[in-house]
Amino acid sequence: MTISNLFSPSTPSKPFLLLPPSPSLASPPLGRPPLVSARPRLPVAARSKNGGESVDAPDRLISAVCYFYPFFDGVQYGKYVINQFAPIQALVQPLVPAIKVFKGFPLNGFLVFLTLYFVVVRNPNFSRYVRFNTMQAIVLDVLLIFPDLLERSFNPRDGLGLDLVMSLDSTVFLFLLVCLIYGSSSCLLGQIPRLPIVAEAAERPRKLKADGFAASQNGGK
């Protein structure tokens, strides 16, 4: 039984008389319509937190898996942090077999990028939820170009320069790890993860804007 049926009884409602009517109110003045004591109730519908419609389980799973792509592609930035902190090493250890497969062929990252963009993002058969999260993962992976260029052009062996590179790599890795945990867990719960900087760039493609994804999400808040 739906919520709207609970608030819409099938039988007409009867007036409730708590006190006898006052003589002055027994007959309404001429020219005025009688007061209506009962008003029809509007149907109430339950809405989810992500904009009105619940997200299907397959869409949640696909969206959550997409956030592993930038993490696998940038896991090399954690070479300093993983060896220093045991909890982070324990989090990454179960993903080592998948990381080895991803890194086993040099073109795997590029092939995954093409697959996600042309097969998922540009495919209207997928929901807006899946395409938005996939685009966020792609934009996050594209941003890895900047620390890679810095590391290639500035590659110190020791001293202060090495400390700066270690800090930069560790920051990039921790950001990827947080995005993976936050993005995947939010998708599994059916919520919309909005990564800083990344979310704005992910909404720029004309395809997503034409679908009105951002407008529908803001309207549901």
CSV table of C-alpha atoms in Angstrom, one decimal, residues 87-200:
chain,number,residue,atom,x,y,z
A,87,PRO,CA,47.1,1.2,8.0
A,88,ILE,CA,47.4,2.6,4.5
A,89,GLN,CA,49.4,-0.4,3.5
A,90,ALA,CA,46.6,-2.6,4.9
A,91,LEU,CA,44.0,-0.7,2.8
A,92,VAL,CA,46.0,-1.0,-0.4
A,93,GLN,CA,47.2,-4.6,0.0
A,94,PRO,CA,43.9,-6.3,-1.1
A,95,LEU,CA,44.0,-4.2,-4.3
A,96,VAL,CA,47.6,-5.3,-5.3
A,97,PRO,CA,46.5,-8.1,-7.7
A,98,ALA,CA,44.1,-5.7,-9.6
A,99,ILE,CA,46.8,-3.0,-9.7
A,100,LYS,CA,49.3,-5.5,-11.2
A,101,VAL,CA,46.8,-6.4,-13.9
A,102,PHE,CA,46.1,-2.7,-14.6
A,103,LYS,CA,49.8,-1.8,-14.7
A,104,GLY,CA,50.8,-5.0,-16.6
A,105,PHE,CA,50.2,-3.4,-20.1
A,106,PRO,CA,51.4,0.1,-20.8
A,107,LEU,CA,48.2,1.0,-22.8
A,108,ASN,CA,45.7,-0.3,-20.2
A,109,GLY,CA,45.1,3.2,-18.8
A,110,PHE,CA,44.5,4.7,-22.2
A,111,LEU,CA,42.2,1.9,-23.2
A,112,VAL,CA,40.2,2.2,-20.0
A,113,PHE,CA,39.9,5.9,-20.6
A,114,LEU,CA,38.5,5.4,-24.1
A,115,THR,CA,36.1,2.8,-22.9
A,116,LEU,CA,34.7,4.8,-20.0
A,117,TYR,CA,34.3,8.0,-22.1
A,118,PHE,CA,32.9,6.6,-25.4
A,119,VAL,CA,31.0,3.6,-24.0
A,120,VAL,CA,29.7,5.0,-20.8
A,121,VAL,CA,29.7,8.8,-20.8
A,122,ARG,CA,28.6,9.3,-24.4
A,123,ASN,CA,26.1,6.5,-24.2
A,124,PRO,CA,22.5,7.7,-23.4
A,125,ASN,CA,21.5,4.2,-22.5
A,126,PHE,CA,23.3,4.7,-19.2
A,127,SER,CA,21.6,6.8,-16.5
A,128,ARG,CA,22.7,10.3,-15.7
A,129,TYR,CA,24.0,9.1,-12.4
A,130,VAL,CA,26.4,6.6,-13.9
A,131,ARG,CA,27.6,9.0,-16.6
A,132,PHE,CA,28.2,11.8,-14.1
A,133,ASN,CA,30.3,9.6,-11.7
A,134,THR,CA,32.2,8.1,-14.6
A,135,MET,CA,33.0,11.6,-15.9
A,136,GLN,CA,34.2,12.6,-12.4
A,137,ALA,CA,36.6,9.6,-12.4
A,138,ILE,CA,37.9,10.5,-15.9
A,139,VAL,CA,38.5,14.2,-14.9
A,140,LEU,CA,40.3,13.1,-11.8
A,141,ASP,CA,42.6,10.8,-13.8
A,142,VAL,CA,43.2,13.6,-16.3
A,143,LEU,CA,44.4,15.9,-13.5
A,144,LEU,CA,47.2,13.5,-12.7
A,145,ILE,CA,49.0,14.9,-15.8
A,146,PHE,CA,50.1,17.9,-13.8
A,147,PRO,CA,52.0,16.1,-10.9
A,148,ASP,CA,53.4,13.8,-13.5
A,149,LEU,CA,54.8,16.7,-15.6
A,150,LEU,CA,56.3,18.3,-12.4
A,151,GLU,CA,57.9,15.0,-11.4
A,152,ARG,CA,59.4,14.5,-14.8
A,153,SER,CA,60.8,18.0,-15.2
A,154,PHE,CA,61.9,18.3,-11.6
A,155,ASN,CA,63.5,15.1,-10.4
A,156,PRO,CA,65.9,15.8,-7.5
A,157,ARG,CA,67.9,13.1,-5.9
A,158,ASP,CA,68.3,14.5,-2.4
A,159,GLY,CA,68.0,17.6,-0.2
A,160,LEU,CA,65.1,20.0,0.0
A,161,GLY,CA,64.0,19.2,-3.6
A,162,LEU,CA,63.5,15.5,-2.7
A,163,ASP,CA,61.4,16.5,0.3
A,164,LEU,CA,59.2,18.6,-1.8
A,165,VAL,CA,58.7,15.8,-4.3
A,166,MET,CA,57.9,13.4,-1.5
A,167,SER,CA,55.3,15.8,-0.1
A,168,LEU,CA,53.7,16.4,-3.5
A,169,ASP,CA,53.5,12.6,-4.3
A,170,SER,CA,52.1,11.8,-0.8
A,171,THR,CA,49.5,14.6,-1.1
A,172,VAL,CA,48.4,13.4,-4.5
A,173,PHE,CA,48.1,9.8,-3.3
A,174,LEU,CA,46.1,10.7,-0.2
A,175,PHE,CA,43.8,12.8,-2.3
A,176,LEU,CA,43.2,9.8,-4.7
A,177,LEU,CA,42.6,7.5,-1.7
A,178,VAL,CA,40.1,9.9,-0.2
A,179,CYS,CA,38.3,10.3,-3.5
A,180,LEU,CA,38.2,6.5,-3.9
A,181,ILE,CA,36.7,5.9,-0.5
A,182,TYR,CA,34.3,8.8,-0.6
A,183,GLY,CA,33.2,8.3,-4.2
A,184,SER,CA,32.7,4.5,-4.0
A,185,SER,CA,31.0,4.5,-0.6
A,186,SER,CA,28.7,7.3,-1.7
A,187,CYS,CA,27.7,5.5,-4.9
A,188,LEU,CA,27.1,2.2,-3.0
A,189,LEU,CA,24.7,4.2,-0.7
A,190,GLY,CA,22.9,5.8,-3.7
A,191,GLN,CA,24.2,9.3,-3.0
A,192,ILE,CA,25.9,11.7,-5.3
A,193,PRO,CA,29.6,12.3,-4.5
A,194,ARG,CA,30.8,15.8,-5.5
A,195,LEU,CA,34.6,15.9,-5.5
A,196,PRO,CA,36.2,19.4,-5.2
A,197,ILE,CA,37.2,20.9,-8.5
A,198,VAL,CA,36.4,17.7,-10.2
A,199,ALA,CA,32.6,17.9,-10.0
A,200,GLU,CA,32.5,21.3,-11.7
